[in-house]
XYZ file of C-alpha atoms in Angstrom:
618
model
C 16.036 11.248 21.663
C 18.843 8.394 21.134
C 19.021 6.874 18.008
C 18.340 3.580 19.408
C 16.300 2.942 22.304
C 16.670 0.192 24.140
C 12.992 -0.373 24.895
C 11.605 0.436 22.083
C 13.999 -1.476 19.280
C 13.490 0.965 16.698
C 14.564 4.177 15.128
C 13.086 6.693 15.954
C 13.109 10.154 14.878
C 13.876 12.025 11.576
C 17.648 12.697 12.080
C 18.528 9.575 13.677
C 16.466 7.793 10.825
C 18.657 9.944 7.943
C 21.552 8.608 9.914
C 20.660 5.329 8.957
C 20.125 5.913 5.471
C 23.269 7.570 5.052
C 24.802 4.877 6.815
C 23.375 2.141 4.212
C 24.370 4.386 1.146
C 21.108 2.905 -0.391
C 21.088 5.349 -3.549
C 24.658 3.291 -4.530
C 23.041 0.052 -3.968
C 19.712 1.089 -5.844
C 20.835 3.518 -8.918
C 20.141 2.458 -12.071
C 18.121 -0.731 -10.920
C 14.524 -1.612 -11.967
C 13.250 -2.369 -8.536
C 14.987 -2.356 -4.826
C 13.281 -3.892 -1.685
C 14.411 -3.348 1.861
C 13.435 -4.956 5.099
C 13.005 -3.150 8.184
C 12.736 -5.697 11.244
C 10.653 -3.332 13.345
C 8.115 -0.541 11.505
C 8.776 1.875 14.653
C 7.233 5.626 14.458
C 7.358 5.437 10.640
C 10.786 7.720 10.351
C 12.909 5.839 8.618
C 10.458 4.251 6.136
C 10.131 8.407 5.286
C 13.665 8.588 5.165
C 14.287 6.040 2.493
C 10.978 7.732 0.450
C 12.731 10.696 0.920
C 15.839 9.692 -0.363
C 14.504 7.380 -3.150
C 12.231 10.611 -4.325
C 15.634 12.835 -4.414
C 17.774 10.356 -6.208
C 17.892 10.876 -10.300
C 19.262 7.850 -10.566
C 16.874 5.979 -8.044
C 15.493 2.424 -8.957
C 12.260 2.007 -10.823
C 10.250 0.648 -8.502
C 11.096 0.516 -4.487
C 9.677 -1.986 -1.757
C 9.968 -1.459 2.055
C 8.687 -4.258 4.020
C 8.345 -3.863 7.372
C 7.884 -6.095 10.360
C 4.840 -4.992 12.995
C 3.896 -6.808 15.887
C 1.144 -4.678 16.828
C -1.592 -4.695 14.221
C -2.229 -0.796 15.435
C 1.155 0.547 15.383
C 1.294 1.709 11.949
C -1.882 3.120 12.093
C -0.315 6.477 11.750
C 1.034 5.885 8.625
C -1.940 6.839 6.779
C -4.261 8.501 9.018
C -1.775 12.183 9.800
C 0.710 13.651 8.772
C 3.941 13.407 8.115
C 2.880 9.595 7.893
C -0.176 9.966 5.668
C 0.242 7.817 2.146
C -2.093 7.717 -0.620
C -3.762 4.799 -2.867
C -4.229 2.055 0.491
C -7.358 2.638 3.014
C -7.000 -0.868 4.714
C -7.950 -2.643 7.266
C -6.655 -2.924 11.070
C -5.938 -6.703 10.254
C -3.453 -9.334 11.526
C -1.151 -10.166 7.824
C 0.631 -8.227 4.909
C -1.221 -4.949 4.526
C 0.463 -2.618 1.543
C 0.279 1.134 0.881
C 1.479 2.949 -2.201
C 2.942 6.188 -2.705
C 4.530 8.126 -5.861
C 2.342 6.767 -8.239
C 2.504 2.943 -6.881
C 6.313 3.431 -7.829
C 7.494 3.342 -3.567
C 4.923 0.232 -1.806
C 5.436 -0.137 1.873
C 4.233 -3.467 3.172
C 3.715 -3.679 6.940
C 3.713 -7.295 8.293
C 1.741 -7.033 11.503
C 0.141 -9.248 13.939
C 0.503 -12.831 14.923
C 4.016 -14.014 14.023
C 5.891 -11.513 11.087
C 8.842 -13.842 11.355
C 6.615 -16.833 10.020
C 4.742 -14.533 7.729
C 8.186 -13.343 6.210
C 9.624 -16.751 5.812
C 6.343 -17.531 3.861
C 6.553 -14.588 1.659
C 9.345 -16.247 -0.479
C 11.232 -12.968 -1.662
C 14.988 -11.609 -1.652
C 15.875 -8.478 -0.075
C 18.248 -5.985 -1.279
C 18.896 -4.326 2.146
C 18.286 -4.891 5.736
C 17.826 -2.886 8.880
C 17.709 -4.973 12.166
C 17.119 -3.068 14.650
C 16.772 -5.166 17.970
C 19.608 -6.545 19.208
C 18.088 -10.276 19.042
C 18.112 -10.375 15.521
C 21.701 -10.907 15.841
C 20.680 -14.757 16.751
C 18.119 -14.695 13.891
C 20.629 -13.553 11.155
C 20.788 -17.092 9.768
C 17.537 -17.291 8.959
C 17.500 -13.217 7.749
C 20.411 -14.308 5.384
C 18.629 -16.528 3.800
C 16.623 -13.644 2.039
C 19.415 -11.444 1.715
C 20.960 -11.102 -1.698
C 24.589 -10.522 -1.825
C 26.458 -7.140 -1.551
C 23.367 -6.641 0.589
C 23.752 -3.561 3.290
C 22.722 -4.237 6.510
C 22.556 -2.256 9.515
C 22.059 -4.253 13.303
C 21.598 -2.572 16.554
C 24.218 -3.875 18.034
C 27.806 -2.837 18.796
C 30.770 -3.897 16.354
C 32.837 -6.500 18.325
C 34.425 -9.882 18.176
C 31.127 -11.688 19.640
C 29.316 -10.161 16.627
C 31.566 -10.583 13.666
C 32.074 -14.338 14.767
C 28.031 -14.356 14.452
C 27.634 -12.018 11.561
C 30.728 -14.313 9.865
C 29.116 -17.714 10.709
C 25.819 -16.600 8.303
C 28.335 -14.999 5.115
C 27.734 -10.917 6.298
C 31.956 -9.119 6.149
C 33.419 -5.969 7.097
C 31.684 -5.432 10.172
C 32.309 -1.838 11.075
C 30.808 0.434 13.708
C 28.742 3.315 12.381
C 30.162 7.002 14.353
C 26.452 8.616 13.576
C 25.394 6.143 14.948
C 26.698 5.010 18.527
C 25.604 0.887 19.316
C 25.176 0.269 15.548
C 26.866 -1.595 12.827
C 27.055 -1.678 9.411
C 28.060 -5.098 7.639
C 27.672 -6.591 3.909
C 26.008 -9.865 3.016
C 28.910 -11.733 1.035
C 28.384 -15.595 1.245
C 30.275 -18.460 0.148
C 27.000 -19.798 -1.692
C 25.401 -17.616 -4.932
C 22.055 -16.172 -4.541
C 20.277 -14.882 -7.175
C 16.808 -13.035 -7.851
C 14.247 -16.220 -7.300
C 11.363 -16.496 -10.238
C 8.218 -18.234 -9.919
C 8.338 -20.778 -12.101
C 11.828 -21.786 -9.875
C 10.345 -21.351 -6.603
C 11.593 -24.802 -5.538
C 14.804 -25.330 -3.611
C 18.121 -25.167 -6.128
C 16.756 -24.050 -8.699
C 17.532 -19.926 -8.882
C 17.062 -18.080 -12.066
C 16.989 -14.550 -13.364
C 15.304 -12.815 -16.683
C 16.174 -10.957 -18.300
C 13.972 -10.968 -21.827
C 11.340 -9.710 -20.098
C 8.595 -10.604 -22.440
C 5.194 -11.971 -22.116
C 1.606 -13.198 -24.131
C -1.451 -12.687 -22.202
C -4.408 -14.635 -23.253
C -7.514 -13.134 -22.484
C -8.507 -9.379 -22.712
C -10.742 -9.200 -19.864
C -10.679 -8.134 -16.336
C -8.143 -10.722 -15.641
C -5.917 -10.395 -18.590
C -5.672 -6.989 -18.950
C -4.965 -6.477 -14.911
C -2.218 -8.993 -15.364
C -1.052 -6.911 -18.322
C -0.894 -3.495 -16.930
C 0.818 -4.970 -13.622
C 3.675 -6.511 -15.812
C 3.857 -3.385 -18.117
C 4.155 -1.270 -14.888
C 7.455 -2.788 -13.989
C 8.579 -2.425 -17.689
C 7.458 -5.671 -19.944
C 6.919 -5.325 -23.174
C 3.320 -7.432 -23.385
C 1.661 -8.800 -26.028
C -2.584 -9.297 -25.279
C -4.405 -12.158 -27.254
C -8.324 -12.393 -27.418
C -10.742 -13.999 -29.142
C -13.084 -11.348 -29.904
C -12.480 -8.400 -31.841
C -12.922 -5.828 -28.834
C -11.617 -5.984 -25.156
C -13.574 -7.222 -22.559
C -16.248 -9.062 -24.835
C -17.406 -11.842 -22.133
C -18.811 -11.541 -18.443
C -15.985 -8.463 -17.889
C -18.323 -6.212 -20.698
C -21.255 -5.842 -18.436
C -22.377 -2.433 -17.936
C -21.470 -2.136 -14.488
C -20.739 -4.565 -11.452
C -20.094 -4.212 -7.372
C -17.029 -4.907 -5.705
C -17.610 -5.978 -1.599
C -15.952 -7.797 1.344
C -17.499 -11.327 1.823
C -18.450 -12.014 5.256
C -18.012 -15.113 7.747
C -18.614 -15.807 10.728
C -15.021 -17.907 10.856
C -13.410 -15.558 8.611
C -12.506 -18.310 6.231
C -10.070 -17.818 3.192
C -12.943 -16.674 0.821
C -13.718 -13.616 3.074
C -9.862 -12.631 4.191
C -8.864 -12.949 0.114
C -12.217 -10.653 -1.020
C -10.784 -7.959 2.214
C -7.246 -8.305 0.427
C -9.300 -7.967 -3.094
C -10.840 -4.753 -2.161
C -7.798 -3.030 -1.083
C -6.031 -3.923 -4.121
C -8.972 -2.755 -6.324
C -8.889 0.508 -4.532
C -5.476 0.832 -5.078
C -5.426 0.487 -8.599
C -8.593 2.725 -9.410
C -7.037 5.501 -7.936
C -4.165 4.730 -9.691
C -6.232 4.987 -12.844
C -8.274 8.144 -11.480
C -11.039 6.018 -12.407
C -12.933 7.561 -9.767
C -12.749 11.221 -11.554
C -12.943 9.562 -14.404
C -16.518 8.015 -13.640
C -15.476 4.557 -13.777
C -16.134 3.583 -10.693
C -17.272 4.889 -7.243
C -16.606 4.020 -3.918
C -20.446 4.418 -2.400
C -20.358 1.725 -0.153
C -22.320 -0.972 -0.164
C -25.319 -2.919 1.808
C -25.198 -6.322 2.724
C -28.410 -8.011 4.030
C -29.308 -11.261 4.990
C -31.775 -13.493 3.059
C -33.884 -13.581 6.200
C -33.951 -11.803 9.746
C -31.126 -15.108 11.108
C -29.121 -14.528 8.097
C -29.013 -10.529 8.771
C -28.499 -11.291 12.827
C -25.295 -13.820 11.298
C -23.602 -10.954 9.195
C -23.561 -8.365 12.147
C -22.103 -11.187 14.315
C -19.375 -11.826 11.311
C -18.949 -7.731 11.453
C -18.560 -7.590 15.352
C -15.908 -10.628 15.523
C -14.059 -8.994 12.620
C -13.672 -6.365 15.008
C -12.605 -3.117 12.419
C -14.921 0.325 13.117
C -16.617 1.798 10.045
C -15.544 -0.825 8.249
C -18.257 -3.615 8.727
C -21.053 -1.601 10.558
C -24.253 -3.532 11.930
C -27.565 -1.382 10.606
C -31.104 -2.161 11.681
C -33.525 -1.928 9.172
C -34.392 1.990 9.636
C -30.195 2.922 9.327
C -30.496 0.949 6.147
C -33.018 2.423 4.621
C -31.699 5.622 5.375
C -27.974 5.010 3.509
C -29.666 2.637 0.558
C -32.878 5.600 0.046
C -35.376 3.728 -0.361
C -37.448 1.293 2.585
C -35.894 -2.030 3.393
C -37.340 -5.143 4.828
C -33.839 -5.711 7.196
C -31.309 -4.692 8.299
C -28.128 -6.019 7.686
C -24.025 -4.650 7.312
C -22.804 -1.754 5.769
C -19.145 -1.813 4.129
C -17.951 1.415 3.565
C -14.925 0.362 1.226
C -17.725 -1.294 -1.350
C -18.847 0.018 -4.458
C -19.406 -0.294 -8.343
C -17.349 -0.026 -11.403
C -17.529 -0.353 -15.186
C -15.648 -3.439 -16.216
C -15.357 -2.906 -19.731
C -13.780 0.799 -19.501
C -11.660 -0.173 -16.851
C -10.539 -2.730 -18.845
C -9.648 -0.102 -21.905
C -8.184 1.952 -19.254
C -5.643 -0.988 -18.066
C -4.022 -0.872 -21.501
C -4.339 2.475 -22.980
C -3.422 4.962 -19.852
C -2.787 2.418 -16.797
C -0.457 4.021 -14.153
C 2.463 1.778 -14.860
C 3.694 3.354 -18.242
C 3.379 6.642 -16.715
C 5.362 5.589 -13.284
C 7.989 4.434 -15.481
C 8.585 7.323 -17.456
C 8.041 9.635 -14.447
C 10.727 7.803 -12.371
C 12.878 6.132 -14.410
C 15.650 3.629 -12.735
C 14.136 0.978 -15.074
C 12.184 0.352 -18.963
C 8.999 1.328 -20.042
C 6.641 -1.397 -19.929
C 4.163 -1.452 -23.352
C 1.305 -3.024 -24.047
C 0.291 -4.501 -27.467
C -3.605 -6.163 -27.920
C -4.125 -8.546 -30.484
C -7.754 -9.284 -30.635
C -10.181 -10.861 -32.959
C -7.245 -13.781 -32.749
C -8.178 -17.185 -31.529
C -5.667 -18.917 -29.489
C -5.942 -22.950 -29.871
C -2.401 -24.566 -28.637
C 0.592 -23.720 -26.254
C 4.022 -25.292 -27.582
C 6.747 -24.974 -25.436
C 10.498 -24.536 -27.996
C 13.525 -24.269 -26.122
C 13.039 -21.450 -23.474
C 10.012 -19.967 -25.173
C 6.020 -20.235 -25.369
C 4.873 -20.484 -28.828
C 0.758 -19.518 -28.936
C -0.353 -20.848 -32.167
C -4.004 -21.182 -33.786
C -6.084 -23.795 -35.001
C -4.268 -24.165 -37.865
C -0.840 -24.267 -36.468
C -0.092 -20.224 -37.463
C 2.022 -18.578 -34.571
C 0.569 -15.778 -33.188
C 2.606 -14.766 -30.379
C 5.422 -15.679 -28.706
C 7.415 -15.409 -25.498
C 9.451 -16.978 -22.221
C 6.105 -16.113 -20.450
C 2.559 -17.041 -21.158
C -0.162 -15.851 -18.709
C -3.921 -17.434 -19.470
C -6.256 -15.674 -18.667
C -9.140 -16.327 -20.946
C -11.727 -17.690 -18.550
C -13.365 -21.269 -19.412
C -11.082 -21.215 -22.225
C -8.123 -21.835 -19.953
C -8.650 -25.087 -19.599
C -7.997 -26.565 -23.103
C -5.390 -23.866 -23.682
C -3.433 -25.211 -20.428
C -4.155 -28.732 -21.777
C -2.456 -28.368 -24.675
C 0.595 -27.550 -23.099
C 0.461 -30.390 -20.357
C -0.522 -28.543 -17.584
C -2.914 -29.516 -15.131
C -6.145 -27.643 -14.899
C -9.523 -29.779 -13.871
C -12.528 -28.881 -11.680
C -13.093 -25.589 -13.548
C -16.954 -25.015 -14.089
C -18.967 -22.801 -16.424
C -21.431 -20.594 -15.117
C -23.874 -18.760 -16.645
C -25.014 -15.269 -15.186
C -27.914 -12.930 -16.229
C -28.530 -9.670 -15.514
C -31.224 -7.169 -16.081
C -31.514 -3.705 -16.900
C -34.453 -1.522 -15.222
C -35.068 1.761 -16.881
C -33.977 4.565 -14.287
C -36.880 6.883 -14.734
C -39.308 3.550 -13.047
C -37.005 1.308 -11.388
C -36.172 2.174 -7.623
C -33.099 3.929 -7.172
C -30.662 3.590 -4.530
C -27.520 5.647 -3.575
C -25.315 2.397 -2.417
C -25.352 -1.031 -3.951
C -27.572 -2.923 -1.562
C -26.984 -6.862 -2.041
C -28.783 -9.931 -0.106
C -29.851 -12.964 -2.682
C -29.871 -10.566 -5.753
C -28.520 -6.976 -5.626
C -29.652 -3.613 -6.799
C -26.611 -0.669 -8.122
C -27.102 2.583 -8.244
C -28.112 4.240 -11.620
C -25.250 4.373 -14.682
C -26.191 5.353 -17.992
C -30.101 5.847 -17.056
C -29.811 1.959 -15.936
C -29.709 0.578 -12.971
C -29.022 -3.350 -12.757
C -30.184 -5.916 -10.936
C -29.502 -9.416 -10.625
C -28.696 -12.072 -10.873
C -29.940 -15.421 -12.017
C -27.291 -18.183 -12.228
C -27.552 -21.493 -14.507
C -28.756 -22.416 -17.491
C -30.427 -19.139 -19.320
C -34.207 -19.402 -18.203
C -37.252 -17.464 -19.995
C -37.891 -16.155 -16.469
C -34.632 -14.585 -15.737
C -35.762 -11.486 -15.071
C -38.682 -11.879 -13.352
C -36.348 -14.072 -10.969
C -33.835 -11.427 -10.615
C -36.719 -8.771 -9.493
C -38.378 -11.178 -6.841
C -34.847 -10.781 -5.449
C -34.743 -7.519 -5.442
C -38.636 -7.588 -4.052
C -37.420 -9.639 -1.494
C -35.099 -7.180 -0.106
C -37.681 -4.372 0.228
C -40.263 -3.697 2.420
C -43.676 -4.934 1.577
C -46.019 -2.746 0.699
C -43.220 0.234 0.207
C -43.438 2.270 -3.195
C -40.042 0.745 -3.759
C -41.536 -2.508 -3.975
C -44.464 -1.061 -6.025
C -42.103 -0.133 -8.554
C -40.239 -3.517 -8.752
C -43.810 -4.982 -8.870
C -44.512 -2.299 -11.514
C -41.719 -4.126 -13.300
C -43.223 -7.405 -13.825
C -44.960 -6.641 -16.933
C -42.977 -4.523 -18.775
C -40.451 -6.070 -21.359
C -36.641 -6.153 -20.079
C -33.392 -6.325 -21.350
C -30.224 -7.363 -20.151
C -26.964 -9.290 -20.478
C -26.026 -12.934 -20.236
C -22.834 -13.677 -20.215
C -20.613 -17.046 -18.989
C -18.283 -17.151 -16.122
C -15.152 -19.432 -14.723
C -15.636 -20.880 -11.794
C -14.480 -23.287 -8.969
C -15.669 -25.471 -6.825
C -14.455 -23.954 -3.886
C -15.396 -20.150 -5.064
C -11.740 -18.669 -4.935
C -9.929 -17.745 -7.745
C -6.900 -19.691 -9.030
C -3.596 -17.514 -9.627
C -0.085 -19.073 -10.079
C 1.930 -20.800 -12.005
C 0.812 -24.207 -14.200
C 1.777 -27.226 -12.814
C 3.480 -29.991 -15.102
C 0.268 -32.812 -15.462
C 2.554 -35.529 -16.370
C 5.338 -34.245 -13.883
C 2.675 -34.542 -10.858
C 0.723 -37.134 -11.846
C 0.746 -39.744 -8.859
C 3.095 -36.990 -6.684
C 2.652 -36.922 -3.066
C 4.711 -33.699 -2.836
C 3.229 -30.551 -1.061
C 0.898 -28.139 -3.232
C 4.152 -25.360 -3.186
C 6.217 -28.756 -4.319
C 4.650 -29.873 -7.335
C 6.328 -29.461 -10.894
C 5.423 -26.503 -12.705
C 5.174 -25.303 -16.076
C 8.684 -22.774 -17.236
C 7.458 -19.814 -17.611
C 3.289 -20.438 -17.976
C 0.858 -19.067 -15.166
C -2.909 -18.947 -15.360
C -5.654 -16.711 -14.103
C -8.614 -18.139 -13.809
C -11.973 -18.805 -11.671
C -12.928 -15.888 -10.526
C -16.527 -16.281 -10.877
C -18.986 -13.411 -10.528
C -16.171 -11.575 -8.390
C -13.927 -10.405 -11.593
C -13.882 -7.058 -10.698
C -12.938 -8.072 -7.379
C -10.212 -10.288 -7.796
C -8.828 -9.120 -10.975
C -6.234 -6.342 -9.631
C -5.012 -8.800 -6.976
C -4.347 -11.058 -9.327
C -1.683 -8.547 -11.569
C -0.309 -7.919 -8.115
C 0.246 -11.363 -6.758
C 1.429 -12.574 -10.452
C 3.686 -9.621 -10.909
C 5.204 -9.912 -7.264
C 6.291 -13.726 -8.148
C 7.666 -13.122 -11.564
C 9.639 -9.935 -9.993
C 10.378 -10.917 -7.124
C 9.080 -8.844 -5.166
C 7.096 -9.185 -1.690
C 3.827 -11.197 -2.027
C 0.814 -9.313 -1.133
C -1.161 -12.228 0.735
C -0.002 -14.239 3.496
C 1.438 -17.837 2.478
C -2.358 -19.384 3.419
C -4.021 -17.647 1.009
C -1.580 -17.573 -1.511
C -2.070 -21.638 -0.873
C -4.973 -21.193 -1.489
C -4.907 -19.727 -4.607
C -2.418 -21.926 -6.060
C -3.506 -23.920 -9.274
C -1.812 -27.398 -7.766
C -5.695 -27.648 -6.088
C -7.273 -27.859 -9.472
C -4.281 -30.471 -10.429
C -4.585 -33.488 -8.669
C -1.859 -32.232 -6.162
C -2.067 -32.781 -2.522
């Protein structure tokens, strides 16, 4: 098998893929180094992404945390990867999707993210990240180096597919890459170094726009808010070695909506696939990733049960299956009839609907406690060294009233002008609170709403039990602590919550069942429950980024990604009744900006996202 083939443009095989890595000397360029990411212009059989593991897992000295991104234009091609061995990673099921789809190995300390479908060029250039290392390997990316040196940091290696000759160093020389040299493992390769005339540094986000590099290194931070946003912001910045302090409130973690006994995490649906449903697919897989992570399924956290999804009516039920069928994945979104349904749920249903097998339910509040006192990132530090240990210190009962900004630091301070905290970075991520705390420190933050959610708590030993969370209007979860909840009523809190909340769940049964005898049953027995208020937006998806500067933008015509922002202050906020959801994508897509490291949505969504929507921007 030749190192190179011609057809293929790729690597291939285990010795010629070692070749390369020797070639690159990538444990000199990574030793010592908290994080290393390399970019692989064509995924191939999979090889040399295992080579670069391989060598990253028997280097001492290796880098804390390694990135391999990968460009894929087949959105099957990888499939491999995780589905037999010698390809098989742990921590990602995914989805056959078009976009950035990441797997994790070693503890989340090595993430491979595959770029696949439509165009990976565009999707790289709207990443936004620098790359420590390149392998082209089809001989046209010699006419895209320009454009690949733009992400290149210098005393970058990089390996083309192309023979060392005049013609090439003239066109490696004309985009800053020196000492072309021909590789004699190799045959048809070369091995140059990124050296231009221009500095290049480490990007941050609060920098993003053009000029304006920066790099940290105090890498300290104040969280506000000790909730499912907060502390999944807190663990991801502690897992590539901050030292974070989290502020609340209340004297316990998780206190608001993110202390409800249990809650479901699920794909949303579309029939045009809009933002809402491709950021709740990108939601689950991060989720998923984390809680095993966190062993929170051993751990009885969570579970991964799957869930059922039926419409409100026999059209809405017929709309979801469509919605399944156009997204076009197997065993991922599976059309039921009525009969199927009842069989997975256990009990009779009135519909049919959509299973989704990567659905489930967790325990907020505990994984919450888990995020700070045994999250995987302290431990992946420690285990693999090549960077700090991240800590993480909570501060709660403490209310946080003003942001000042002094010199290069965020000073949090309470009503009475006492500093509590203080840092370079501020992350809120205290729910409806966000909005005056932002204020104060001139950032823009309108449109966010408060939402009120209630829940009730059926007694196990009466109320119908089912072995999946089965959702339509209101939902039903399976049993935790000899409860199983249902819900839920949105709005003002109404005396006839919970009769609401169990028409809903009456609604999705079928009539005359014992299932719906029992809900019935119900009706005239006194319930409990939880109330608690949640952060919304108008248009239902979450807001993650950093602040923009109110008095900077106001009357700006600039872009969204244009728009002043805050130094140093990001906010997490809005994500409704999908915390548990959203919450580990959130630490991810945070922690990728202020590290640097490759975003884990495409640059829609991360538009999307951004908090210049809630700012006035454009």
């Amino acid at each position: 098998m030749p190192i190179f083939d011609p057809a293929a443009h790729e690597v291939r095989g285990a010795a010629a893929a070692a070749a390369a890595v020797d070639a690159l000397r990538l444990p000199e360029h990574w030793r010592g180094r908290g994080r290393f990411t390399l970019l692989l212009t064509h995924f191939g059989d999979g090889r040399l992404f295992e080579a670069v593991r391989d060598a990253w897992r028997a280097d001492a000295g290796r880098c804390g945390r390694l990135h391999v991104v990968a460009l894929e234009p087949s959105a099957t091609a990888a499939r491999g990867v995780r589905t037999a061995p010698p390809h098989a990673l742990s921590g990602s099921p995914g989805v056959e999707l078009d976009g950035p789809h990441r797997l994790e190995t070693d503890g989340g300390a090595i993430v491979l993210t595959l770029l696949r479908g439509g165009d990976p060029k565009r999707a790289l250039q709207a990443m936004r990240t620098s790359f420590d290392g390149l392998v082209a390997a089809d001989p046209a990316d010699v006419e895209r180096m320009p454009v690949l040196a733009r992400r290149l940091l210098p005393d970058a290696p990089v390996l083309i597919a192309t023979p060392a000759d005049a013609r090439l160093s003239a066109a490696l020389a004309r985009s800053g890459f020196v000492r072309p040299m021909a590789v004699p493992t190799m045959p048809g390769w070369t091995l140059a170094v990124h050296a231009p005339a221009w500095s290049r540094t480490r990007r941050w986000l609060e920098t993003d726009a053009p000029g304006q590099p920066a790099s940290r290194t105090d890498r300290r931070a104040v969280v506000v808010g000790a909730g499912l946003a907060g502390t999944a912001v807190a663990a991801a910045l502690a897992d590539r070695g901050w030292r974070v302090v989290i502020v609340d409130q209340a004297p316990t973690v998780a206190a608001g909506a993110s202390g409800n006994l249990v809650g479901a995490f699920h794909p949303h649906l579309s029939l045009d696939d809009c933002a809402l449903s491709r950021l709740s697919r990108a939601g689950v897989a991060a989720l998923l990733r984390e809680l095993q992570r966190l062993d929170a399924f051993g751990a009885g956290l969570a579970a991964r049960c799957g869930a059922l999804q039926l419409g409100s009516d026999d059209d809405a039920s017929r709309a979801l299956q469509r919605a399944a069928a156009q997204l076009g994945v197997p065993g991922y979104a599976a059309a039921v009839d009525a009969r199927q349904a009842s069989a997975l749920a256990g009990i009779e249903l009135a519909r049919g609907g959509v299973h989704l097998a990567q659905a489930g339910w967790v325990r907020p509040a505990a994984l919450c406690a888990r995020r700070l006192s045994a999250h995987a990132g302290v431990a992946a530090a420690s285990a693999h060294g090549g960077g700090d240990v991240g800590s993480i210190e909570p501060m709660l009962g403490v209310p946080a009233a003003r942001l000042v900004r002094c010199d290069d630091t965020w000073r949090l301070l309470d009503d009475a002008g006492r500093l509590l905290a203080q840092a370079p970075v501020v992350v809120v991520a205290c729910a409806g609170r966000a909005g005056p705390l932002l204020a104060s420190a001139g950032a823009g933050a309108s449109g966010l709403l408060d939402v009120t959610g209630q829940l009730t708590h059926l007694p196990a030993n009466t109320a119908p039990r089912v072995g999946c969370v089965v959702t339509a209007a209101g939902y039903l979860l399976p049993v935790v602590e000899d409860i199983v909840v249902a819900g839920a009523e949105y709005g003002e809190s109404r005396p006839d919550a919970h009769a609401r909340n169990l028409a809903r769940v009456a609604a999705m049964l079928r009539p005359g069942s014992s299932a719906e005898r029992a809900v019935n049953a119900l009706r005239a027995s006194p319930l409990g429950g939880r109330a608690a208020s949640r952060c919304a937006t108008p248009d239902r998806l979450p807001v993650i980024g950093a602040a923009v500067d109110a008095r900077a933008a106001s009357g700006s015509t600039a872009p969204r990604w244009a728009m002043p922002r805050m130094p140093g202050l990001h906010v997490v906020t809005g994500l409704g009744s999908r915390g548990i959801l959203w919450s580990a994508l959130a630490g991810e897509v945070l922690a990728a900006r202020l590290e640097d490291e490759p975003d884990p949505l495409d640059g829609r969504l991360m538009a999307s996202i951004d908090p210049a929507r809630l700012a006035g921007a454009g």
